[in-house]
Coordinates of C-alpha atoms and ligand atoms in Angstrom, one line a residue:
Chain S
X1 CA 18.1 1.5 16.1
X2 CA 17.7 -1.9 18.4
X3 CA 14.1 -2.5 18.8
X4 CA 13.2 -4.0 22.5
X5 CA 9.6 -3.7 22.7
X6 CA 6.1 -2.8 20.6
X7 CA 3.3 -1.4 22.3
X8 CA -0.2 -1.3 20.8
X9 CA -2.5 1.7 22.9
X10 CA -6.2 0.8 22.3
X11 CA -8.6 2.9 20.9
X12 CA -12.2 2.4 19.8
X13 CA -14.2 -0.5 17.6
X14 CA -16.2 -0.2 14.7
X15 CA -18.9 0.8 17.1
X16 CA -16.8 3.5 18.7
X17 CA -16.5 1.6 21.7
X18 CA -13.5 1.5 23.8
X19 CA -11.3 -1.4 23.4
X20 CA -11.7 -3.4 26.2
X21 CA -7.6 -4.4 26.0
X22 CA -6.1 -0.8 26.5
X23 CA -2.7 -1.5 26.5
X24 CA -0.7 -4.6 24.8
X25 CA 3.7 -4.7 24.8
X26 CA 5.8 -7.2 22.3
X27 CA 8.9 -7.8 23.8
X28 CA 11.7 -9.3 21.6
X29 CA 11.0 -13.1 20.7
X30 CA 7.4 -12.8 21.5
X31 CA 5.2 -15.0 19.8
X32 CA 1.7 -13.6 19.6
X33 CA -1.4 -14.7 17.7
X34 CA -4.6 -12.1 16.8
X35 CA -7.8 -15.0 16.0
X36 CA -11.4 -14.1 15.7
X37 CA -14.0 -14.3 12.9
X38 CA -14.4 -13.6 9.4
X39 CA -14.7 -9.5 9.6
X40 CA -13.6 -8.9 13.3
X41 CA -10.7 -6.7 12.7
X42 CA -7.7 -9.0 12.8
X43 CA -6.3 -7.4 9.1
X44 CA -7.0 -3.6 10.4
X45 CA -5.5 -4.3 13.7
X46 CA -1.7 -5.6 12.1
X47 CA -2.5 -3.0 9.5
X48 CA -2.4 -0.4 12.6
X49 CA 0.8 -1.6 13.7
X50 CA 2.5 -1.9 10.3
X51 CA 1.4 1.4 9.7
X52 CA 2.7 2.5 12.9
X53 CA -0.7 3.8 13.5
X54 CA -1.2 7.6 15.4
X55 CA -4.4 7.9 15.8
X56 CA -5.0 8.7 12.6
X57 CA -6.8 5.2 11.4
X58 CA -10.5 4.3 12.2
X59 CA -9.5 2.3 14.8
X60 CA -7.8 5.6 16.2
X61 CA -5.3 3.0 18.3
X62 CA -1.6 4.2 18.9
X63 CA 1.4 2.4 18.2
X64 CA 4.5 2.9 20.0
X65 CA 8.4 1.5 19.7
X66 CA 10.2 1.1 22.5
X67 CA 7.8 3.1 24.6
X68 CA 7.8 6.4 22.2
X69 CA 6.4 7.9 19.1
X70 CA 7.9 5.9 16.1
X71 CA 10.3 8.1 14.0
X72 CA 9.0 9.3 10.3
X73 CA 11.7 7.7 8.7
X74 CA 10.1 4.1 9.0
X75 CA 7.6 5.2 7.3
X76 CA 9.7 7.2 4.0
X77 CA 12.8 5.0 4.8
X78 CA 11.9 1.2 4.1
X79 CA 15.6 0.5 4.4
X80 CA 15.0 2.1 8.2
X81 CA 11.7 0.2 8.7
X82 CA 12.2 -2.3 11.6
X83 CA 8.7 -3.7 10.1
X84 CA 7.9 -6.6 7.5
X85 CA 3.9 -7.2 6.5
X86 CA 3.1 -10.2 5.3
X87 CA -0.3 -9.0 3.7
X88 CA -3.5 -11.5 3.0
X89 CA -2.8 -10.8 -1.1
X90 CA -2.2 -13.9 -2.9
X91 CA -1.6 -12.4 -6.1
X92 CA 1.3 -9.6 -7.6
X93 CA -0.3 -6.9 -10.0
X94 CA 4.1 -5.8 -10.8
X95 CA 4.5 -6.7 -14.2
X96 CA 8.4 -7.5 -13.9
X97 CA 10.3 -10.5 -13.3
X98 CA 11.0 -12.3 -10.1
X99 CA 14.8 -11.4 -10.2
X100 CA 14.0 -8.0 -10.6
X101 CA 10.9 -7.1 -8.4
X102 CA 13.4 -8.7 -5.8
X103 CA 16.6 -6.7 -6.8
X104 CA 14.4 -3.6 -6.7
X105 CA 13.7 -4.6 -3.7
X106 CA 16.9 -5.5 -2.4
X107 CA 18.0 -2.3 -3.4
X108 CA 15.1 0.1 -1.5
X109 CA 16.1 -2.1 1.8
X110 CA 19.5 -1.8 1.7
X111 CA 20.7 -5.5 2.0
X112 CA 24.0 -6.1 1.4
X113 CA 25.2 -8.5 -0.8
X114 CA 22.0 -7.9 -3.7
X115 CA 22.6 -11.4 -5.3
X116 CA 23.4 -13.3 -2.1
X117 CA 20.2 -12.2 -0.6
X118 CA 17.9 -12.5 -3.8
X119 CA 19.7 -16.3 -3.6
X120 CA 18.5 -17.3 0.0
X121 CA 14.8 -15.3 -0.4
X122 CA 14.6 -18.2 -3.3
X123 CA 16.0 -20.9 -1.1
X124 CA 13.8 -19.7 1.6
X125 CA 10.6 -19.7 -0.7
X126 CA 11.3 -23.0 -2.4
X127 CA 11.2 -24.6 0.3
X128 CA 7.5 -24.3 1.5
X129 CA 6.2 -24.1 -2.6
X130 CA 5.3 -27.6 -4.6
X131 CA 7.2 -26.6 -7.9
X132 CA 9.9 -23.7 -7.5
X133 CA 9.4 -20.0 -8.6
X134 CA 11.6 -19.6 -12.0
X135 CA 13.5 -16.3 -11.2
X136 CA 12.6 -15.0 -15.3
X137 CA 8.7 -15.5 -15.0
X138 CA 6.7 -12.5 -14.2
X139 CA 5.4 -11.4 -10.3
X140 CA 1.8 -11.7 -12.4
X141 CA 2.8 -15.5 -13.3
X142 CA 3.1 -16.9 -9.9
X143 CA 0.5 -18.8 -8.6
X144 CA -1.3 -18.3 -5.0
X145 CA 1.2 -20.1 -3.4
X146 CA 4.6 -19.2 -4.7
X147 CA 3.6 -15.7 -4.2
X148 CA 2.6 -15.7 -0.2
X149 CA 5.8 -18.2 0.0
X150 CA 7.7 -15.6 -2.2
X151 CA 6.5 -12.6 0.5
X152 CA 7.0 -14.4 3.6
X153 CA 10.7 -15.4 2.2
X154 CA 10.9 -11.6 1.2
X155 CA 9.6 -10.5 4.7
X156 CA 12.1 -12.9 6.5
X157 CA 15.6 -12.3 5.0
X158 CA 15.3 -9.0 2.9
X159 CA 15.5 -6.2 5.5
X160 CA 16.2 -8.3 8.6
X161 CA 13.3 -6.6 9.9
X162 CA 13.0 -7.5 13.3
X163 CA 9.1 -7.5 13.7
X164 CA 7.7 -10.0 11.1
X165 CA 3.5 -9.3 10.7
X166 CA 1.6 -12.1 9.1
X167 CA -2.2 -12.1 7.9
X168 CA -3.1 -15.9 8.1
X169 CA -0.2 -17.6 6.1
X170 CA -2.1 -20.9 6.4
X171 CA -4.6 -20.1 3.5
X172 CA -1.8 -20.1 1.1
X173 CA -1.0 -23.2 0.3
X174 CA 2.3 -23.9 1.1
X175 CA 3.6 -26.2 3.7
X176 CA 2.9 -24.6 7.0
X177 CA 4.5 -26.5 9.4
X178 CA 7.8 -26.1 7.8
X179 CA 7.0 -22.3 7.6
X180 CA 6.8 -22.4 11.5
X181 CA 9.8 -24.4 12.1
X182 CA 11.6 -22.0 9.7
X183 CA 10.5 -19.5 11.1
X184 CA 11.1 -20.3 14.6
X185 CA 14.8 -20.0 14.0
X186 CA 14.9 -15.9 13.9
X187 CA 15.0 -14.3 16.8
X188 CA 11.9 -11.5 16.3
X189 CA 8.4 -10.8 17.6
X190 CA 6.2 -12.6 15.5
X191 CA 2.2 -11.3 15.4
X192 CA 0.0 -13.8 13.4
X193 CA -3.7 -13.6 12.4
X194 CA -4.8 -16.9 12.3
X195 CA -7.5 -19.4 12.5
X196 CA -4.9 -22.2 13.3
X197 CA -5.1 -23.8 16.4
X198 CA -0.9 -24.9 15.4
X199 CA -0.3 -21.4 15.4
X200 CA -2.5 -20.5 18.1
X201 CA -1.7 -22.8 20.7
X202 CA 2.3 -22.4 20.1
X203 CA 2.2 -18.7 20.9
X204 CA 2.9 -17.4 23.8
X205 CA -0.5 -15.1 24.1
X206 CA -2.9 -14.4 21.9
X207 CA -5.7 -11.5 21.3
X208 CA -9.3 -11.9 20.8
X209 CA -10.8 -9.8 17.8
X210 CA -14.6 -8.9 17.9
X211 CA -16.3 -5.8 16.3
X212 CA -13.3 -4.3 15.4
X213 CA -12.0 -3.9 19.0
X214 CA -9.5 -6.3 20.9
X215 CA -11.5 -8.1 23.5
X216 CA -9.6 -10.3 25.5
X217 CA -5.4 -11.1 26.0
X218 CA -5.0 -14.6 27.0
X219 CA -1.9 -16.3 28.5
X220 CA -1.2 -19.8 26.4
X221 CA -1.5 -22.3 28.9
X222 CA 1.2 -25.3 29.3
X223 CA -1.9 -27.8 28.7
X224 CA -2.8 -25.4 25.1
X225 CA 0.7 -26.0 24.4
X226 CA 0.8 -30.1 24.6
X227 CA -2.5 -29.9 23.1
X228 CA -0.5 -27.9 20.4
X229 CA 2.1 -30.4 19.9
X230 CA -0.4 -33.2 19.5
X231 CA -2.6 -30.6 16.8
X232 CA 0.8 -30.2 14.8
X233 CA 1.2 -34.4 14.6
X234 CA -2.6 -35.0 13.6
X235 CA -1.6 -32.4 10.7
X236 CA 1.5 -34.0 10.0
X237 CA -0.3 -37.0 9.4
X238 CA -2.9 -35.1 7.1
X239 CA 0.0 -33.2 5.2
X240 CA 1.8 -36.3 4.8
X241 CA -2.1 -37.4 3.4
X242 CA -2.2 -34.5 1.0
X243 CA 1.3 -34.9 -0.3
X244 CA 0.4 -38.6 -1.3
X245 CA -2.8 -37.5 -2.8
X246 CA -1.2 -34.7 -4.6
X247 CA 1.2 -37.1 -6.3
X248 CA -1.5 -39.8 -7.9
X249 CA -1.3 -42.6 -5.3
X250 CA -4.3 -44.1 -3.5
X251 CA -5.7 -44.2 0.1
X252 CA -6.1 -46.9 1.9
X253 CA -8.4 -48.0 4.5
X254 CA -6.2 -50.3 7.1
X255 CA -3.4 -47.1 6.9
X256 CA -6.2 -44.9 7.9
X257 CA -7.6 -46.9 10.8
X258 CA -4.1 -47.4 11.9
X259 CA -3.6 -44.0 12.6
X260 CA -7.0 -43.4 14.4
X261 CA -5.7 -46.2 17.0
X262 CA -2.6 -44.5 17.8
X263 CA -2.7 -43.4 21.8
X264 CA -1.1 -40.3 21.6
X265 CA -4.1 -38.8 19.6
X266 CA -6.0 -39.1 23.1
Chain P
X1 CA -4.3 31.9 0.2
X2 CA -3.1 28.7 -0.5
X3 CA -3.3 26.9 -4.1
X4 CA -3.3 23.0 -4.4
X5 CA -3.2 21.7 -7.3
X6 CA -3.6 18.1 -7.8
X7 CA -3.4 16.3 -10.9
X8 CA -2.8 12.1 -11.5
X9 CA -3.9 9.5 -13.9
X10 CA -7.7 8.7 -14.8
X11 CA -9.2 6.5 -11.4
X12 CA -6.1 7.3 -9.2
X13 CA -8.0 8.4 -6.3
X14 CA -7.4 12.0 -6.5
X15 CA -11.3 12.5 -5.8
X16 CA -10.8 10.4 -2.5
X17 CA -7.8 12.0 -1.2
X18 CA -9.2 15.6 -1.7
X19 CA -12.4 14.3 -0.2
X20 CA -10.6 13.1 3.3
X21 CA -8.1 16.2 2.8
X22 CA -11.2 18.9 2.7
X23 CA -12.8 17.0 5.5
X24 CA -9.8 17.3 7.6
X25 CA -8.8 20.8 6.6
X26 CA -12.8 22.4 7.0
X27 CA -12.9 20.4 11.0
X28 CA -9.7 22.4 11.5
X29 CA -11.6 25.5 9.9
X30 CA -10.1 26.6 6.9
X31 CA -12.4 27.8 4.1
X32 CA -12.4 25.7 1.1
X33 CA -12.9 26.1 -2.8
X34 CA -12.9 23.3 -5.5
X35 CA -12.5 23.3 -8.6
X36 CA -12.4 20.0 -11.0
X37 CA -11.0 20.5 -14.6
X38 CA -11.9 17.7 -17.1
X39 CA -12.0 17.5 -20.6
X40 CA -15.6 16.1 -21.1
X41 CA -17.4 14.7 -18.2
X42 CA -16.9 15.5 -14.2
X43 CA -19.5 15.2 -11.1
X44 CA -16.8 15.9 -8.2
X45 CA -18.7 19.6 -8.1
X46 CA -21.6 18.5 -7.2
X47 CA -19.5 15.9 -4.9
X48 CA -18.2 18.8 -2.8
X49 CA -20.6 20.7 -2.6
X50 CA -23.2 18.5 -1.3
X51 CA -20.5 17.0 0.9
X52 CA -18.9 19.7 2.4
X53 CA -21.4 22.9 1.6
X54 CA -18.6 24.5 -0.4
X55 CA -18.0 26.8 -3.0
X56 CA -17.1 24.3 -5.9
X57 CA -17.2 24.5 -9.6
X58 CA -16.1 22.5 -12.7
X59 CA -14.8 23.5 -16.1
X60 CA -14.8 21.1 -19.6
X61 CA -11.3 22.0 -21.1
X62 CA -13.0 20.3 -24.7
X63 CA -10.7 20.5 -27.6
X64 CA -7.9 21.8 -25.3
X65 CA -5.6 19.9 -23.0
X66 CA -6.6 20.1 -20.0
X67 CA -3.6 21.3 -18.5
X68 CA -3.9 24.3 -21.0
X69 CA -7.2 24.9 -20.5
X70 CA -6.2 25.4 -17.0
X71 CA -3.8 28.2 -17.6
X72 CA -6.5 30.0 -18.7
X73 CA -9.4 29.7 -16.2
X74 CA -6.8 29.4 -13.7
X75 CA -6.7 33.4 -13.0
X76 CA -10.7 34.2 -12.8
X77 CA -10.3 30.9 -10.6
X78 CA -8.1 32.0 -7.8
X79 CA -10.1 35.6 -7.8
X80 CA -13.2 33.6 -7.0
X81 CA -11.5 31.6 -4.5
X82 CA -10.4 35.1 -2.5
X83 CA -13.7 36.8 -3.0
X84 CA -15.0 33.2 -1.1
X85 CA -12.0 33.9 1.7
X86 CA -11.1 30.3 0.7
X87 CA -7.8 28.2 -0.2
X88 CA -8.7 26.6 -3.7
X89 CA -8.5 22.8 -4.7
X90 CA -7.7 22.0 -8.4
X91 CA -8.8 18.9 -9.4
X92 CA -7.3 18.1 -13.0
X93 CA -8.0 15.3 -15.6
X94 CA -4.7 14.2 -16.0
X95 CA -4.9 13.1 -18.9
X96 CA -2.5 15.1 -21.0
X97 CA 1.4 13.3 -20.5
X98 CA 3.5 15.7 -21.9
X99 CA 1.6 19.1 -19.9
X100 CA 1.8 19.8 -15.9
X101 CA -0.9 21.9 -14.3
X102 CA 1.4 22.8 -11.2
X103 CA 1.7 26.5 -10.4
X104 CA 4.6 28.1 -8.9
X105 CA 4.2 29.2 -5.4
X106 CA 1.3 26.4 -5.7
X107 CA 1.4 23.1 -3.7
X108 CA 1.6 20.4 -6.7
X109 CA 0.1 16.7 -5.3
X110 CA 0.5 14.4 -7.8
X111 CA -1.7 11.2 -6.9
X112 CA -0.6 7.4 -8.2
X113 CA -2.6 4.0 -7.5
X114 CA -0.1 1.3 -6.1
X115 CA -2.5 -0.9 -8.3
X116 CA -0.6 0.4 -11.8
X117 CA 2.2 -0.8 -13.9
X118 CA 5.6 -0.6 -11.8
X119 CA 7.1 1.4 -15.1
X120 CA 4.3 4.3 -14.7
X121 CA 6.5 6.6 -12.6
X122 CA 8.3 6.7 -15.9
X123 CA 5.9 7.3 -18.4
X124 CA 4.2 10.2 -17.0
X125 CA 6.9 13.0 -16.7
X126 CA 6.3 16.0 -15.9
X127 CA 3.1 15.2 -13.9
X128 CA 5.2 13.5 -11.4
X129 CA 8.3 15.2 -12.3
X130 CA 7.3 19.0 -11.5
X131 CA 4.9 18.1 -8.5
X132 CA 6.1 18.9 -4.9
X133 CA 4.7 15.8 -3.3
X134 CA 3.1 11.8 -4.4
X135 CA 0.7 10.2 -3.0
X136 CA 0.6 6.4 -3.9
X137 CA -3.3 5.8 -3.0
X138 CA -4.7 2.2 -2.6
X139 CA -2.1 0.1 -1.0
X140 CA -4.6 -1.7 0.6
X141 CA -4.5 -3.4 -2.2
X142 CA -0.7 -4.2 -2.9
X143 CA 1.6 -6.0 -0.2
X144 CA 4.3 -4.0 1.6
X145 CA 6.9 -5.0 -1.1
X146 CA 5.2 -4.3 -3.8
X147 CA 4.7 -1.0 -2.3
X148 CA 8.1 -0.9 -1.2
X149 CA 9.1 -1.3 -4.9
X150 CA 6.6 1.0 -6.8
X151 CA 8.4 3.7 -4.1
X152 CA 12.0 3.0 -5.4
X153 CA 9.9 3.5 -9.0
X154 CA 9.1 7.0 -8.1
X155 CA 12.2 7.4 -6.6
X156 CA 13.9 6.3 -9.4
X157 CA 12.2 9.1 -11.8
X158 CA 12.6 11.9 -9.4
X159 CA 13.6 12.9 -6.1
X160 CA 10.3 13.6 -4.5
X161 CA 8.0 13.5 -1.4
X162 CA 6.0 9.8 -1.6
X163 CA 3.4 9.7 0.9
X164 CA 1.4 6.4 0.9
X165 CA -2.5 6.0 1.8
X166 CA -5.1 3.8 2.1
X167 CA -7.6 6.5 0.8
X168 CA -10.7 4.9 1.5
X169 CA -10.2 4.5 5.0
X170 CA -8.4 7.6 5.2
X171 CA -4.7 6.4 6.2
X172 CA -2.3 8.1 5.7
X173 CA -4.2 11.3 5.0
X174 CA -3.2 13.2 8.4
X175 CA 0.4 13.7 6.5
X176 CA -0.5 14.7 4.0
X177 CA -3.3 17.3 5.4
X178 CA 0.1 19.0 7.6
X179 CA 2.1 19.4 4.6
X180 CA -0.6 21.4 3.4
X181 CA -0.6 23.3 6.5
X182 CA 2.5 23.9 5.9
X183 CA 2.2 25.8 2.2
X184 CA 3.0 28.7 1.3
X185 CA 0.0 31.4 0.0
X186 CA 0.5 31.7 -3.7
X187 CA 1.8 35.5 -5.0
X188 CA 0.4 37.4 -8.2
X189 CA 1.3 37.1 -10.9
X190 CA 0.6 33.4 -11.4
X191 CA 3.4 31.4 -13.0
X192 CA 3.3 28.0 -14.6
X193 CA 6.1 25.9 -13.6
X194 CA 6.8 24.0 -16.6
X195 CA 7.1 25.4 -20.4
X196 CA 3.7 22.6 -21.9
X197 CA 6.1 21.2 -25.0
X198 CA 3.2 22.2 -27.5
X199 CA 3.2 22.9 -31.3
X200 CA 0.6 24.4 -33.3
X201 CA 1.4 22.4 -36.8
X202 CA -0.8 21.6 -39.6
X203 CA -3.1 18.7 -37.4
X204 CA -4.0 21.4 -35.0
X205 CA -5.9 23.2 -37.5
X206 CA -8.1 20.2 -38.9
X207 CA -5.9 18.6 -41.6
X208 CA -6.2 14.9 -40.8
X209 CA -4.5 12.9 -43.4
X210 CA -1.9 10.4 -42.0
X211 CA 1.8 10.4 -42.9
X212 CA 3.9 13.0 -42.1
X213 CA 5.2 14.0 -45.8
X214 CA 1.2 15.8 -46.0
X215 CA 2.1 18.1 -43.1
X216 CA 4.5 20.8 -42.3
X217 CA 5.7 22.5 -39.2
X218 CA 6.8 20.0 -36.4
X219 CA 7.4 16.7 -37.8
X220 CA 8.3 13.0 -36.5
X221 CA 9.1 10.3 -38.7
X222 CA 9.0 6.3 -37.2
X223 CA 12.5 6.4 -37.0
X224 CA 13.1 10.0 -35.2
X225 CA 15.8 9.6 -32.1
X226 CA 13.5 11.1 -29.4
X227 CA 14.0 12.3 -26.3
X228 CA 11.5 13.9 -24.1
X229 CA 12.1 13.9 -20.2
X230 CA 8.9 16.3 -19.1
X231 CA 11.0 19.6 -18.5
Ligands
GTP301 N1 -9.2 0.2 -2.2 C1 -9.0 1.5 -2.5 N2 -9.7 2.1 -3.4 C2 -9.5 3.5 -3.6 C3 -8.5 4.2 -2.9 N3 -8.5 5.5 -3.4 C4 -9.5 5.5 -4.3 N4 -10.1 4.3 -4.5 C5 -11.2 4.0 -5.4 O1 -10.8 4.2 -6.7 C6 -11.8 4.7 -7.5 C7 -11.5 6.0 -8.2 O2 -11.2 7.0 -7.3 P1 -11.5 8.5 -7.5 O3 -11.1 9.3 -6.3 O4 -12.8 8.8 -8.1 O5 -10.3 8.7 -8.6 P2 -10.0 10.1 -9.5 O6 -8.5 10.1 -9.6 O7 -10.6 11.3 -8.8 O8 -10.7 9.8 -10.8 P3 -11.1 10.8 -12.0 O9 -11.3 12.1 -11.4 O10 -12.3 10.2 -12.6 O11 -9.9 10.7 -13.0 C8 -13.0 4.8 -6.6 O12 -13.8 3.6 -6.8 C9 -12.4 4.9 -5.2 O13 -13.3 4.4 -4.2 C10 -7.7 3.5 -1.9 O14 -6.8 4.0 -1.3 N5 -8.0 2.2 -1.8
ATP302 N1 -11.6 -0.5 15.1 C1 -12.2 -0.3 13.9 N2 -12.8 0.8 13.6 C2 -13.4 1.0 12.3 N3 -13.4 0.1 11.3 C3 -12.7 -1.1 11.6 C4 -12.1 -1.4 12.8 N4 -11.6 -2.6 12.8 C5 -11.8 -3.1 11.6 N5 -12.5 -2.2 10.8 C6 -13.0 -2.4 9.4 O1 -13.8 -3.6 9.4 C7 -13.6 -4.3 8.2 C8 -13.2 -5.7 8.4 O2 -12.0 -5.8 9.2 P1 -10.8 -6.7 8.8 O3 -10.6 -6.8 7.3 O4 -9.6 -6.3 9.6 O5 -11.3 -8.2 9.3 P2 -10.6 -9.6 9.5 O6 -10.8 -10.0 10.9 O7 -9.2 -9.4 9.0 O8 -11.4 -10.5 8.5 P3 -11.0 -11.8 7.7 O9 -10.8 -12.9 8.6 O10 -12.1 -12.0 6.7 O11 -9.7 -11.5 7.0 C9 -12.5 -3.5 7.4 O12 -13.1 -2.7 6.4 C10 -11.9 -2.7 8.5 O13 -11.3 -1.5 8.0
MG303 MG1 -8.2 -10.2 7.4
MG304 MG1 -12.0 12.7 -9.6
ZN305 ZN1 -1.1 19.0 -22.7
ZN306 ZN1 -0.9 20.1 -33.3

């Protein structure tokens, strides 16, 4: 089945409020971003749509594809579910090896070529990690890091799923930029809860979370967006920071100072 | 009436999914009886009946596995139920790996955490084997592919019905509560669905030195070639 569009149909906050946003649609390649605080419903509102929500979740919202009811399947079917969650775990509890949790896995979704795929989801994964996952350690082994990288790798190439959902990847640990620009290259809707402004600002709308209800779809601006750009340098410049740190050499001053003089920062 | 038995590990969330299932079900106005079989300690009576204002009861199986124990209360049960003009919940302990409560005619619900080892599917036989449907509780807790891959687990043991829910919050539950819907009423006389692989032998009546050359009757020695699949 081609999936064009994801529509969210509001229903009530914590409060039993209505939602103030009543109707939201993802069209193929949209890039949206769900921000608000600590508690205000971001998790329970991707939850709703990975869930393929029908009223039947406290938030009682409705989610539709391509304008009708989703099918059962997606939800007994993973090989059938045009979904991927990227959850806020950090940690496995499945006490088997990495080459097997993702042959399993490889197996329930239906990807082709088992081997080819587990290959890439590595490749993928290794990429935004500081020391590679070893494919004979156990899920339970991996540390906070390799295991978002591992999931988001997972998400990306194992089912091909065309909607990628993903609960604020930049608390992970892994390189974040590069997981955009990777990212970027797959033509999907991508929904991110996040607290970045990188992410934020290089979305194409976002939707403000409060009291468990969505509040407020906003348009990204062009000037959000070069203020975006800029945002991704300055952290640039404070990865390239960590990565220097993280290696055992020092800081200094006149490098520092340097940087704060550049004109483009202002 | 209808019979739901619903049996799962120790901590699975069996209590929970009953709980949103009999708050469903009662809003929709079906009558309701519970009944929670354990083998030395249980409160979910008291749970339900404060809870809901139903007719709810519990039973300590003791010495007995639970699972045998319940063929036994299992018939006074079901007349209490109908004198109550109510469908009856079984709650069992679970605890017994080797016996199945399920009843034929009876909707069998056996309830798994995400949370567990990815090889439990296999070690619990006919619990999961004989039941009609699974409920993987607390995937709140797991990422989608871990959830994805405890699914191919069950799937793996035995074809079955896998319904996932986050219990707490009550997702997922709405499924589950139509499939009940959809049940057939359970027909006299009551029939087990599974033959419990029990022995009476020479530790069943109190003898309890170790090594199997001071015993007679059913044997195993370290070195036996078994097999057991749970029916
Ligand atoms: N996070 C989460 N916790 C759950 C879920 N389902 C149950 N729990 C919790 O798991 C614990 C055990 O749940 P119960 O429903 O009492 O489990 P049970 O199978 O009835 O346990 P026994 O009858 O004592 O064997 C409780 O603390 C529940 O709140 C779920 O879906 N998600
Ligand atoms: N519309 C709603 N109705 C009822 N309960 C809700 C609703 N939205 C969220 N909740 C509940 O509120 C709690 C907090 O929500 P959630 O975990 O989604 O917050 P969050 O924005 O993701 O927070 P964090 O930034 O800490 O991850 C959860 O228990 C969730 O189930
Ligand atoms: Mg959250
Ligand atoms: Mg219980
Ligand atoms: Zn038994
Ligand atoms: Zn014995």
């Amino acid at each position: 089945m081609e999936i064009r569009k994801v529509t969210i149909l509001g229903g009530y906050g914590r409060g039993g409020e209505k939602e103030r946003v009543d109707q939201v649609d993802l069209e193929m390649g949209d890039l949206l971003s769900i921000v608000g605080p600590t508690g205000s419903g971001k998790t329970a509102l991707i939850n709703d749509i990975g869930l393929f929500a029908a009223e039947d979740t406290p938030s009682r919202r409705r989610i539709l594809i391509n304008g009708a009811a989703p099918a059962e399947e997606f939800l007994d079917d993973p090989a059938k579910n045009p979904i991927a969650l990227i959850t806020q775990h950090t940690g496995f509890l499945s006490d088997v090896s990495v080459a097997s949790f993702l042959d399993t896995h490889a197996r329930i979704r239906r990807s082709g070529n088992r081997d080819a795929v587990v290959a890439d989801i590595l490749d993928f994964a290794n990429q935004l990690t500081g020391e590679p996952i070893i494919t004979d350690s156990a899920m339970t082994e991996l540390s906070g890091g390799q295991s978002r990288a591992l999931l988001i790798a997972d998400a990306v190439i194992i089912g091909n799923s065309p909607i990628i959902l993903l609960d604020e990847i930049e608390n992970a640990g892994i390189n974040l930029t590069r997981a955009l620009e990777m990212l970027r290259k797959y033509e999907k809707i991508f929904v991110f809860v996040t607290h970045d402004p990188r992410i934020t600002l290089s979305s194409d709308y976002r939707i403000v979370m409060k009291g468990g209800a969505m509040q407020n779809a906003i348009t990204t601006s062009l000037e959000e967006k070069r203020i975006g750009e800029k945002v991704t340098e300055l952290d640039k410049i404070i990865m390239g920071m960590r990565d220097r740190i993280s290696s055992g050499e020092r800081m200094l001053e006149k490098e520092f100072r340097a940087i704060m003089d550049m004109t483009w920062l202002t | 009436m209808k019979l739901i038995m619903c049996a799962g590990p120790p901590t699975s969330g069996k209590t929970t999914v009953l709980r949103q299932v009999a708050r469903r079900l009662l809003k929709k106005g079906r009558r309701l009886a519970y009944l929670k079989i354990d083998v030395q300690f249980a409160d979910e009576d008291e749970l339900f009946r404060n809870e809901f204002a139903i007719p709810a009861r519990k039973i300590y199986s003791g010495d007995l596995c639970p699972d045998h124990a319940s063929v036994l209360v299992l018939g006074d049960a079901v007349k209490w139920a109908e004198e109550e003009g109510a469908d009856l919940i079984v709650e069992t302990a679970g605890l017994c790996l080797r016996c199945a409560p399920y009843i034929v005619g009876s909707l069998g619900i056996v309830v798994l955490e995400a949370t567990s080892g990815m090889n439990l599917p296999r070690k619990i036989g006919a619990m999961l084997t004989l039941a009609d449907i699974a409920v993987v509780t607390k995937i709140d807790l797991v990422s989608q592919a871990e959830r994805e891959v405890f699914r191919a687990n069950i799937m793996d043991a035995t074809r079955i019905e896998v319904l996932e829910a986050d219990a707490l919050r009550g997702i997922g539950i709405d499924r589950l509560v139509r499939r009940i819907e959809r049940a057939e009423d359970v027909t006299m006389p009551l029939m087990l669905k599974g033959s419990p692989p029990v022995a009476t032998c020479t530790i069943c009546v109190g003898k309890k030195v170790i090594g199997w050359e001071h015993h007679f009757g059913v044997l195993r020695k370290l070195d036996t070639d078994l097999f057991y699949r749970g029916e």
